[in-house]
Amino acid sequence: MEILENEELGKHSTFKIGGPAKYYAIPSSVDEVKEAIEYAKDKNLPYLIIGKGSNILFHDRGYDGVVIEIGSKMQIIERIDDLNIRAEAGTSLSALSNYAANASLAGLEFAAGIPGTVGGGVTMNAGAYGGEIVDCIQSATVLDKDGNVRVLQVNELDLSYRSSIIQKEDYIVLDATFQLIPGDENDIRATMRDYNGRRRDKQPLEYASAGSTFKRPKDNFAGKLIEDAGLKGYSVGDAQVSEKHCGFVVNKGNATYSDVKAVIEHVQKVVKEQFDVELETEVKIV
Ligand SMILES: Cc1cc2nc3c(=O)[nH]c(=O)nc-3n(C[C@H](O)[C@H](O)[C@H](O)COP(=O)(O)OP(=O)(O)OC[C@H]3O[C@@H](n4cnc5c(N)ncnc54)[C@H](O)[C@@H]3O)c2cc1C
């Protein structure tokens, strides 16, 4: 497997921020994932698994270890029977939704516009427009810390709002199987178009970002609290609370890690002071 050196992480993050990873591996199989981990262990370095980097803020200093992308080289999707589809962890969620639509299978329409991978989606229990991974996943194959490949059923994945056993146990998602329901391709595609249209209307897709920066606090919305706190458009350098959707911190051009971090911390402080609500980041800060 080719392992790149000093690979700029900004190229692998939808925020377009991040310095070089000392090593960057793109495995194409389970064996190569294991090989990349061994490589890190041999060099006494930490490793970090990423998918499409659509929920990560990398540091400008980069990552002094091995970044392992389970993405572009692990994208096989297969229909395993009438209602079940299995996808390798690097498959994009939009490709998975499209595959299901082509097969006239409903249940994954919500994922059509989420710019991550199946692996990242399972890890984050990604969701939108009333749907979540937990609603349609049947099982996932994972690699545990001892190097064992295990199949976890949906109840064992411990999926809840933006949380999963994958995060708690540092499992690595290798593939996932989804159980869908028969549907009409035209209806499925109409729903996908509707959701994507709503995204374009509401979200600042013209700027680099990592989607919603903060988790939804109990009985409230992060974007609303931030707007009510008067923070719409608040910026440090090129990092800004989006004027279109206050739940997004966007990179207007050359924002650095520190700019984004400063905006996040200011927002957290002001929202806490004004509303006594602790905003927790949804974005993973590396
Ligand atoms: C414009 C925009 C819109 C978005 N809209 C939504 C939305 O509607 N709903 C939503 O839920 N999210 C949304 N997101 C956030 C993001 O797309 C999701 O969290 C997505 O699931 C992350 O997938 P990824 O492959 O990019 O993961 P990454 O960002 O690469 O990683 C996210 C986390 O998962 C871990 N991880 C990734 N792959 C694996 C794997 N194979 N095994 C183990 N751990 C892994 C990483 O270590 C990291 O902790 C949006 C982001 C953007 C930029």
mmCIF file of C-alpha atoms and ligand atoms in Angstrom:
data_model
loop_
_atom_site.group_PDB
_atom_site.id
_atom_site.type_symbol
_atom_site.label_atom_id
_atom_site.label_comp_id
_atom_site.label_asym_id
_atom_site.label_seq_id
_atom_site.Cartn_x
_atom_site.Cartn_y
_atom_site.Cartn_z
ATOM 1 C CA MET A 1 0.000 0.000 0.000
ATOM 2 C CA GLU A 2 1.268 3.429 -0.857
ATOM 3 C CA ILE A 3 1.777 5.643 2.179
ATOM 4 C CA LEU A 4 2.092 9.345 1.453
ATOM 5 C CA GLU A 5 4.339 11.602 3.513
ATOM 6 C CA ASN A 6 3.563 15.158 4.605
ATOM 7 C CA GLU A 7 0.130 15.064 3.004
ATOM 8 C CA GLU A 8 -1.783 18.337 3.499
ATOM 9 C CA LEU A 9 -4.915 17.565 5.512
ATOM 10 C CA GLY A 10 -6.670 20.670 4.194
ATOM 11 C CA LYS A 11 -7.119 18.653 0.971
ATOM 12 C CA HIS A 12 -8.980 15.983 2.908
ATOM 13 C CA SER A 13 -11.280 18.173 4.975
ATOM 14 C CA THR A 14 -14.439 19.945 3.806
ATOM 15 C CA PHE A 15 -13.331 22.855 6.050
ATOM 16 C CA LYS A 16 -10.232 23.097 3.797
ATOM 17 C CA ILE A 17 -8.114 23.597 6.916
ATOM 18 C CA GLY A 18 -5.225 21.520 8.226
ATOM 19 C CA GLY A 19 -1.473 21.133 7.960
ATOM 20 C CA PRO A 20 0.423 18.013 6.914
ATOM 21 C CA ALA A 21 -0.093 14.490 8.192
ATOM 22 C CA LYS A 22 3.288 12.874 8.768
ATOM 23 C CA TYR A 23 1.943 9.797 6.973
ATOM 24 C CA TYR A 24 -1.301 9.316 5.024
ATOM 25 C CA ALA A 25 -2.535 5.861 4.044
ATOM 26 C CA ILE A 26 -5.468 4.963 1.797
ATOM 27 C CA PRO A 27 -6.147 1.252 2.320
ATOM 28 C CA SER A 28 -8.195 -0.737 -0.163
ATOM 29 C CA SER A 29 -8.962 -3.758 2.004
ATOM 30 C CA VAL A 30 -9.267 -4.910 5.607
ATOM 31 C CA ASP A 31 -5.738 -6.305 5.415
ATOM 32 C CA GLU A 32 -4.415 -2.940 4.293
ATOM 33 C CA VAL A 33 -6.244 -1.199 7.169
ATOM 34 C CA LYS A 34 -4.448 -3.591 9.528
ATOM 35 C CA GLU A 35 -1.170 -2.944 7.689
ATOM 36 C CA ALA A 36 -1.572 0.829 8.136
ATOM 37 C CA ILE A 37 -2.183 0.355 11.884
ATOM 38 C CA GLU A 38 0.914 -1.863 12.153
ATOM 39 C CA TYR A 39 2.886 0.809 10.315
ATOM 40 C CA ALA A 40 1.841 3.362 12.967
ATOM 41 C CA LYS A 41 2.634 0.969 15.825
ATOM 42 C CA ASP A 42 6.061 0.146 14.373
ATOM 43 C CA LYS A 43 6.903 3.829 14.290
ATOM 44 C CA ASN A 44 5.407 4.411 17.730
ATOM 45 C CA LEU A 45 2.986 6.951 16.300
ATOM 46 C CA PRO A 46 -0.734 7.449 16.877
ATOM 47 C CA TYR A 47 -3.191 6.861 14.043
ATOM 48 C CA LEU A 48 -6.455 8.500 13.092
ATOM 49 C CA ILE A 49 -9.216 7.077 10.929
ATOM 50 C CA ILE A 50 -11.041 9.453 8.620
ATOM 51 C CA GLY A 51 -13.621 9.161 5.868
ATOM 52 C CA LYS A 52 -14.270 12.283 3.819
ATOM 53 C CA GLY A 53 -13.228 14.654 6.597
ATOM 54 C CA SER A 54 -16.648 16.344 6.516
ATOM 55 C CA ASN A 55 -16.992 16.493 10.288
ATOM 56 C CA ILE A 56 -13.407 17.256 11.320
ATOM 57 C CA LEU A 57 -11.385 20.359 12.122
ATOM 58 C CA PHE A 58 -7.692 19.608 11.684
ATOM 59 C CA HIS A 59 -4.921 21.645 13.280
ATOM 60 C CA ASP A 60 -2.744 23.919 11.151
ATOM 61 C CA ARG A 61 0.240 22.028 12.572
ATOM 62 C CA GLY A 62 -1.173 18.879 10.982
ATOM 63 C CA TYR A 63 -1.073 15.437 12.551
ATOM 64 C CA ASP A 64 2.089 13.832 13.868
ATOM 65 C CA GLY A 65 1.030 10.274 13.125
ATOM 66 C CA VAL A 66 -0.651 8.139 10.475
ATOM 67 C CA VAL A 67 -3.954 9.321 9.054
ATOM 68 C CA ILE A 68 -5.805 6.347 7.597
ATOM 69 C CA GLU A 69 -8.443 7.297 5.039
ATOM 70 C CA ILE A 70 -11.182 4.722 4.699
ATOM 71 C CA GLY A 71 -12.597 6.411 1.666
ATOM 72 C CA SER A 72 -11.807 6.432 -2.001
ATOM 73 C CA LYS A 73 -10.437 2.875 -2.170
ATOM 74 C CA MET A 74 -13.132 1.079 -0.180
ATOM 75 C CA GLN A 75 -16.360 1.830 -1.995
ATOM 76 C CA ILE A 76 -17.926 -1.444 -3.066
ATOM 77 C CA ILE A 77 -21.726 -1.573 -2.767
ATOM 78 C CA GLU A 78 -23.656 -4.795 -3.265
ATOM 79 C CA ARG A 79 -27.232 -5.884 -2.987
ATOM 80 C CA ILE A 80 -27.216 -8.968 -0.833
ATOM 81 C CA ASP A 81 -30.901 -9.847 -1.121
ATOM 82 C CA ASP A 82 -34.287 -8.250 -1.825
ATOM 83 C CA LEU A 83 -34.125 -5.630 0.898
ATOM 84 C CA ASN A 84 -30.514 -5.556 2.045
ATOM 85 C CA ILE A 85 -27.577 -3.574 0.735
ATOM 86 C CA ARG A 86 -24.023 -3.838 2.017
ATOM 87 C CA ALA A 87 -21.561 -1.010 1.443
ATOM 88 C CA GLU A 88 -17.871 -0.725 2.233
ATOM 89 C CA ALA A 89 -17.112 1.994 4.765
ATOM 90 C CA GLY A 90 -15.539 4.332 2.202
ATOM 91 C CA THR A 91 -18.712 4.510 0.093
ATOM 92 C CA SER A 92 -20.129 8.007 0.039
ATOM 93 C CA LEU A 93 -23.562 8.345 1.629
ATOM 94 C CA SER A 94 -24.846 9.993 -1.561
ATOM 95 C CA ALA A 95 -23.670 7.024 -3.688
ATOM 96 C CA LEU A 96 -25.359 4.682 -1.229
ATOM 97 C CA SER A 97 -28.638 6.645 -1.415
ATOM 98 C CA ASN A 98 -28.471 6.623 -5.195
ATOM 99 C CA TYR A 99 -27.832 2.902 -5.282
ATOM 100 C CA ALA A 100 -30.871 2.322 -3.073
ATOM 101 C CA ALA A 101 -33.009 4.592 -5.255
ATOM 102 C CA ASN A 102 -31.940 2.690 -8.392
ATOM 103 C CA ALA A 103 -32.998 -0.513 -6.672
ATOM 104 C CA SER A 104 -36.384 1.090 -5.707
ATOM 105 C CA LEU A 105 -35.527 0.721 -2.039
ATOM 106 C CA ALA A 106 -36.608 3.445 0.384
ATOM 107 C CA GLY A 107 -35.120 4.469 3.725
ATOM 108 C CA LEU A 108 -31.871 6.198 2.774
ATOM 109 C CA GLU A 109 -33.304 9.350 1.171
ATOM 110 C CA PHE A 110 -32.246 11.413 4.227
ATOM 111 C CA ALA A 111 -28.580 10.585 3.543
ATOM 112 C CA ALA A 112 -28.486 11.797 -0.077
ATOM 113 C CA GLY A 113 -27.016 15.202 0.773
ATOM 114 C CA ILE A 114 -24.796 14.307 3.724
ATOM 115 C CA PRO A 115 -21.245 14.686 2.380
ATOM 116 C CA GLY A 116 -19.641 11.864 4.392
ATOM 117 C CA THR A 117 -18.898 8.172 4.043
ATOM 118 C CA VAL A 118 -20.758 5.136 5.327
ATOM 119 C CA GLY A 119 -18.045 4.663 7.988
ATOM 120 C CA GLY A 120 -18.263 8.280 9.146
ATOM 121 C CA GLY A 121 -22.053 8.109 8.971
ATOM 122 C CA VAL A 122 -22.247 5.044 11.208
ATOM 123 C CA THR A 123 -19.688 6.504 13.632
ATOM 124 C CA MET A 124 -21.667 9.751 13.905
ATOM 125 C CA ASN A 125 -25.123 8.170 13.496
ATOM 126 C CA ALA A 126 -25.577 10.804 10.803
ATOM 127 C CA GLY A 127 -29.084 12.059 10.216
ATOM 128 C CA ALA A 128 -31.231 14.682 8.557
ATOM 129 C CA TYR A 129 -34.882 15.484 7.867
ATOM 130 C CA GLY A 130 -36.183 13.023 10.434
ATOM 131 C CA GLY A 131 -34.025 10.069 9.319
ATOM 132 C CA GLU A 132 -30.897 8.660 10.932
ATOM 133 C CA ILE A 133 -28.502 5.802 10.235
ATOM 134 C CA VAL A 134 -29.995 3.936 13.216
ATOM 135 C CA ASP A 135 -33.350 3.732 11.386
ATOM 136 C CA CYS A 136 -32.046 1.691 8.483
ATOM 137 C CA ILE A 137 -28.787 -0.019 9.473
ATOM 138 C CA GLN A 138 -28.896 -3.711 10.238
ATOM 139 C CA SER A 139 -25.284 -4.412 11.173
ATOM 140 C CA ALA A 140 -21.728 -3.201 10.725
ATOM 141 C CA THR A 141 -18.447 -5.041 10.397
ATOM 142 C CA VAL A 142 -15.803 -3.468 12.600
ATOM 143 C CA LEU A 143 -12.165 -3.943 13.503
ATOM 144 C CA ASP A 144 -11.583 -3.785 17.246
ATOM 145 C CA LYS A 145 -8.475 -2.606 19.085
ATOM 146 C CA ASP A 146 -7.146 -6.159 19.335
ATOM 147 C CA GLY A 147 -7.300 -6.573 15.563
ATOM 148 C CA ASN A 148 -10.423 -8.787 15.554
ATOM 149 C CA VAL A 149 -13.015 -8.354 12.821
ATOM 150 C CA ARG A 150 -16.498 -8.465 14.382
ATOM 151 C CA VAL A 151 -20.034 -8.043 13.121
ATOM 152 C CA LEU A 152 -22.154 -5.838 15.390
ATOM 153 C CA GLN A 153 -25.944 -5.859 15.077
ATOM 154 C CA VAL A 154 -27.846 -2.574 15.243
ATOM 155 C CA ASN A 155 -28.612 -2.945 18.975
ATOM 156 C CA GLU A 156 -24.903 -3.512 19.691
ATOM 157 C CA LEU A 157 -23.913 -0.344 17.816
ATOM 158 C CA ASP A 158 -25.434 1.806 20.578
ATOM 159 C CA LEU A 159 -26.539 4.479 18.120
ATOM 160 C CA SER A 160 -28.079 7.671 19.474
ATOM 161 C CA TYR A 161 -27.943 11.353 18.533
ATOM 162 C CA ARG A 162 -24.527 11.766 16.827
ATOM 163 C CA SER A 163 -23.109 9.015 19.004
ATOM 164 C CA SER A 164 -22.219 5.332 18.674
ATOM 165 C CA ILE A 165 -20.212 2.512 20.213
ATOM 166 C CA ILE A 166 -17.671 3.135 17.422
ATOM 167 C CA GLN A 167 -16.647 6.416 19.088
ATOM 168 C CA LYS A 168 -16.671 4.971 22.598
ATOM 169 C CA GLU A 169 -14.611 1.848 21.795
ATOM 170 C CA ASP A 170 -12.471 3.260 18.969
ATOM 171 C CA TYR A 171 -13.753 0.595 16.606
ATOM 172 C CA ILE A 172 -13.054 0.966 12.902
ATOM 173 C CA VAL A 173 -16.038 0.536 10.591
ATOM 174 C CA LEU A 174 -15.211 -1.677 7.604
ATOM 175 C CA ASP A 175 -18.655 -2.069 6.057
ATOM 176 C CA ALA A 176 -22.322 -1.754 6.939
ATOM 177 C CA THR A 177 -25.493 -3.542 5.896
ATOM 178 C CA PHE A 178 -28.740 -1.621 5.540
ATOM 179 C CA GLN A 179 -32.242 -3.046 5.635
ATOM 180 C CA LEU A 180 -34.545 -1.013 3.418
ATOM 181 C CA ILE A 181 -38.180 -1.089 2.366
ATOM 182 C CA PRO A 182 -39.668 -1.498 -1.105
ATOM 183 C CA GLY A 183 -40.542 1.848 -2.673
ATOM 184 C CA ASP A 184 -41.114 3.626 -5.950
ATOM 185 C CA GLU A 185 -37.969 5.014 -7.552
ATOM 186 C CA ASN A 186 -39.697 8.224 -8.672
ATOM 187 C CA ASP A 187 -41.032 8.922 -5.179
ATOM 188 C CA ILE A 188 -37.649 8.145 -3.623
ATOM 189 C CA ARG A 189 -35.868 10.501 -6.042
ATOM 190 C CA ALA A 190 -38.479 13.233 -5.493
ATOM 191 C CA THR A 191 -37.839 13.059 -1.741
ATOM 192 C CA MET A 192 -34.077 13.202 -2.295
ATOM 193 C CA ARG A 193 -34.471 16.247 -4.554
ATOM 194 C CA ASP A 194 -36.716 17.933 -1.998
ATOM 195 C CA TYR A 195 -34.179 17.407 0.825
ATOM 196 C CA ASN A 196 -31.272 18.579 -1.319
ATOM 197 C CA GLY A 197 -33.240 21.669 -2.385
ATOM 198 C CA ARG A 198 -33.943 22.484 1.266
ATOM 199 C CA ARG A 199 -30.227 22.138 2.007
ATOM 200 C CA ARG A 200 -29.307 24.540 -0.785
ATOM 201 C CA ASP A 201 -31.892 27.066 0.485
ATOM 202 C CA LYS A 202 -30.918 26.909 4.164
ATOM 203 C CA GLN A 203 -27.244 25.970 4.315
ATOM 204 C CA PRO A 204 -24.177 28.018 3.329
ATOM 205 C CA LEU A 205 -22.994 25.410 0.827
ATOM 206 C CA GLU A 206 -21.043 28.074 -1.078
ATOM 207 C CA TYR A 207 -18.433 28.100 1.708
ATOM 208 C CA ALA A 208 -16.183 25.408 3.135
ATOM 209 C CA SER A 209 -17.448 24.066 6.459
ATOM 210 C CA ALA A 210 -17.960 20.870 8.404
ATOM 211 C CA GLY A 211 -21.744 21.199 8.505
ATOM 212 C CA SER A 212 -23.408 21.891 11.853
ATOM 213 C CA THR A 213 -20.636 22.920 14.196
ATOM 214 C CA PHE A 214 -22.565 22.202 17.385
ATOM 215 C CA LYS A 215 -24.834 19.417 18.545
ATOM 216 C CA ARG A 216 -28.479 20.233 19.059
ATOM 217 C CA PRO A 217 -28.936 21.063 22.743
ATOM 218 C CA LYS A 218 -31.884 19.501 24.572
ATOM 219 C CA ASP A 219 -35.222 21.090 23.566
ATOM 220 C CA ASN A 220 -33.496 23.761 21.496
ATOM 221 C CA PHE A 221 -31.536 24.515 18.329
ATOM 222 C CA ALA A 222 -27.925 25.653 18.299
ATOM 223 C CA GLY A 223 -28.488 27.944 15.290
ATOM 224 C CA LYS A 224 -31.418 29.714 16.960
ATOM 225 C CA LEU A 225 -29.549 30.271 20.240
ATOM 226 C CA ILE A 226 -26.532 31.626 18.358
ATOM 227 C CA GLU A 227 -28.692 33.971 16.289
ATOM 228 C CA ASP A 228 -30.640 35.119 19.369
ATOM 229 C CA ALA A 229 -27.323 35.838 21.084
ATOM 230 C CA GLY A 230 -26.574 38.314 18.299
ATOM 231 C CA LEU A 231 -23.702 36.284 16.904
ATOM 232 C CA LYS A 232 -24.815 36.018 13.272
ATOM 233 C CA GLY A 233 -21.791 36.918 11.141
ATOM 234 C CA TYR A 234 -19.406 36.966 14.139
ATOM 235 C CA SER A 235 -15.956 36.348 12.733
ATOM 236 C CA VAL A 236 -12.314 35.890 13.592
ATOM 237 C CA GLY A 237 -10.049 36.081 10.551
ATOM 238 C CA ASP A 238 -11.802 34.188 7.773
ATOM 239 C CA ALA A 239 -13.839 31.986 10.143
ATOM 240 C CA GLN A 240 -17.402 33.198 10.514
ATOM 241 C CA VAL A 241 -20.732 32.249 12.056
ATOM 242 C CA SER A 242 -22.630 31.856 8.794
ATOM 243 C CA GLU A 243 -25.036 34.657 7.975
ATOM 244 C CA LYS A 244 -27.264 32.138 6.230
ATOM 245 C CA HIS A 245 -27.398 29.495 8.983
ATOM 246 C CA CYS A 246 -25.962 30.361 12.396
ATOM 247 C CA GLY A 247 -25.400 26.684 13.232
ATOM 248 C CA PHE A 248 -22.556 26.593 10.699
ATOM 249 C CA VAL A 249 -19.111 28.093 11.188
ATOM 250 C CA VAL A 250 -17.766 28.644 7.676
ATOM 251 C CA ASN A 251 -14.343 29.224 6.176
ATOM 252 C CA LYS A 252 -14.655 32.263 3.968
ATOM 253 C CA GLY A 253 -11.277 31.705 2.341
ATOM 254 C CA ASN A 254 -8.130 31.337 4.399
ATOM 255 C CA ALA A 255 -9.423 30.583 7.889
ATOM 256 C CA THR A 256 -6.980 28.815 10.175
ATOM 257 C CA TYR A 257 -7.587 26.250 12.889
ATOM 258 C CA SER A 258 -7.128 28.993 15.487
ATOM 259 C CA ASP A 259 -9.674 31.266 13.787
ATOM 260 C CA VAL A 260 -12.333 28.540 13.812
ATOM 261 C CA LYS A 261 -11.474 27.516 17.370
ATOM 262 C CA ALA A 262 -11.745 31.155 18.519
ATOM 263 C CA VAL A 263 -15.197 31.516 16.905
ATOM 264 C CA ILE A 264 -16.368 28.244 18.481
ATOM 265 C CA GLU A 265 -15.141 29.230 21.950
ATOM 266 C CA HIS A 266 -16.648 32.703 21.754
ATOM 267 C CA VAL A 267 -20.013 31.288 20.664
ATOM 268 C CA GLN A 268 -19.943 28.747 23.505
ATOM 269 C CA LYS A 269 -19.104 31.451 26.050
ATOM 270 C CA VAL A 270 -21.776 33.935 24.935
ATOM 271 C CA VAL A 271 -24.527 31.302 24.626
ATOM 272 C CA LYS A 272 -23.662 30.004 28.089
ATOM 273 C CA GLU A 273 -23.743 33.527 29.549
ATOM 274 C CA GLN A 274 -26.997 34.528 27.873
ATOM 275 C CA PHE A 275 -29.014 31.304 27.979
ATOM 276 C CA ASP A 276 -27.140 29.025 30.394
ATOM 277 C CA VAL A 277 -26.836 26.408 27.656
ATOM 278 C CA GLU A 278 -23.586 24.509 27.055
ATOM 279 C CA LEU A 279 -23.063 24.035 23.326
ATOM 280 C CA GLU A 280 -21.093 20.897 22.629
ATOM 281 C CA THR A 281 -19.243 20.617 19.328
ATOM 282 C CA GLU A 282 -20.487 18.055 16.833
ATOM 283 C CA VAL A 283 -17.357 18.644 14.771
ATOM 284 C CA LYS A 284 -14.423 16.498 15.872
ATOM 285 C CA ILE A 285 -11.435 18.685 16.713
ATOM 286 C CA VAL A 286 -8.133 16.961 16.008
HETATM 287 C C1 LIG B 1 -22.208 20.869 4.149
HETATM 288 C C2 LIG B 1 -22.310 19.774 5.176
HETATM 289 C C3 LIG B 1 -23.554 19.287 5.537
HETATM 290 C C4 LIG B 1 -23.676 18.281 6.502
HETATM 291 N N1 LIG B 1 -24.920 17.803 6.816
HETATM 292 C C5 LIG B 1 -25.047 16.837 7.743
HETATM 293 C C6 LIG B 1 -26.335 16.317 8.087
HETATM 294 O O1 LIG B 1 -27.364 16.717 7.548
HETATM 295 N N2 LIG B 1 -26.399 15.362 9.037
HETATM 296 C C7 LIG B 1 -25.290 14.867 9.662
HETATM 297 O O2 LIG B 1 -25.428 13.980 10.514
HETATM 298 N N3 LIG B 1 -24.065 15.337 9.352
HETATM 299 C C8 LIG B 1 -23.913 16.293 8.410
HETATM 300 N N4 LIG B 1 -22.659 16.753 8.093
HETATM 301 C C9 LIG B 1 -21.474 16.254 8.831
HETATM 302 C C10 LIG B 1 -20.789 15.017 8.208
HETATM 303 O O3 LIG B 1 -21.013 14.946 6.807
HETATM 304 C C11 LIG B 1 -21.259 13.729 8.878
HETATM 305 O O4 LIG B 1 -20.927 13.714 10.263
HETATM 306 C C12 LIG B 1 -20.627 12.487 8.229
HETATM 307 O O5 LIG B 1 -21.241 11.345 8.744
HETATM 308 C C13 LIG B 1 -19.116 12.401 8.459
HETATM 309 O O6 LIG B 1 -18.602 11.416 7.564
HETATM 310 P P1 LIG B 1 -17.089 11.458 7.090
HETATM 311 O O7 LIG B 1 -16.834 10.248 6.281
HETATM 312 O O8 LIG B 1 -16.780 12.757 6.446
HETATM 313 O O9 LIG B 1 -16.357 11.352 8.481
HETATM 314 P P2 LIG B 1 -15.080 12.180 8.974
HETATM 315 O O10 LIG B 1 -15.444 13.608 9.092
HETATM 316 O O11 LIG B 1 -13.891 11.823 8.160
HETATM 317 O O12 LIG B 1 -14.924 11.575 10.447
HETATM 318 C C14 LIG B 1 -15.901 11.858 11.442
HETATM 319 C C15 LIG B 1 -15.609 10.992 12.667
HETATM 320 O O13 LIG B 1 -15.839 9.617 12.324
HETATM 321 C C16 LIG B 1 -14.618 8.858 12.463
HETATM 322 N N5 LIG B 1 -14.608 7.914 11.333
HETATM 323 C C17 LIG B 1 -14.733 8.189 10.008
HETATM 324 N N6 LIG B 1 -14.733 7.052 9.293
HETATM 325 C C18 LIG B 1 -14.608 6.019 10.186
HETATM 326 C C19 LIG B 1 -14.547 4.607 10.072
HETATM 327 N N7 LIG B 1 -14.593 3.981 8.889
HETATM 328 N N8 LIG B 1 -14.428 3.884 11.208
HETATM 329 C C20 LIG B 1 -14.348 4.480 12.424
HETATM 330 N N9 LIG B 1 -14.400 5.811 12.586
HETATM 331 C C21 LIG B 1 -14.528 6.579 11.478
HETATM 332 C C22 LIG B 1 -13.485 9.867 12.464
HETATM 333 O O14 LIG B 1 -12.393 9.407 13.206
HETATM 334 C C23 LIG B 1 -14.163 11.065 13.137
HETATM 335 O O15 LIG B 1 -14.162 10.921 14.534
HETATM 336 C C24 LIG B 1 -22.511 17.758 7.123
HETATM 337 C C25 LIG B 1 -21.249 18.236 6.746
HETATM 338 C C26 LIG B 1 -21.148 19.231 5.786
HETATM 339 C C27 LIG B 1 -19.782 19.723 5.375
#
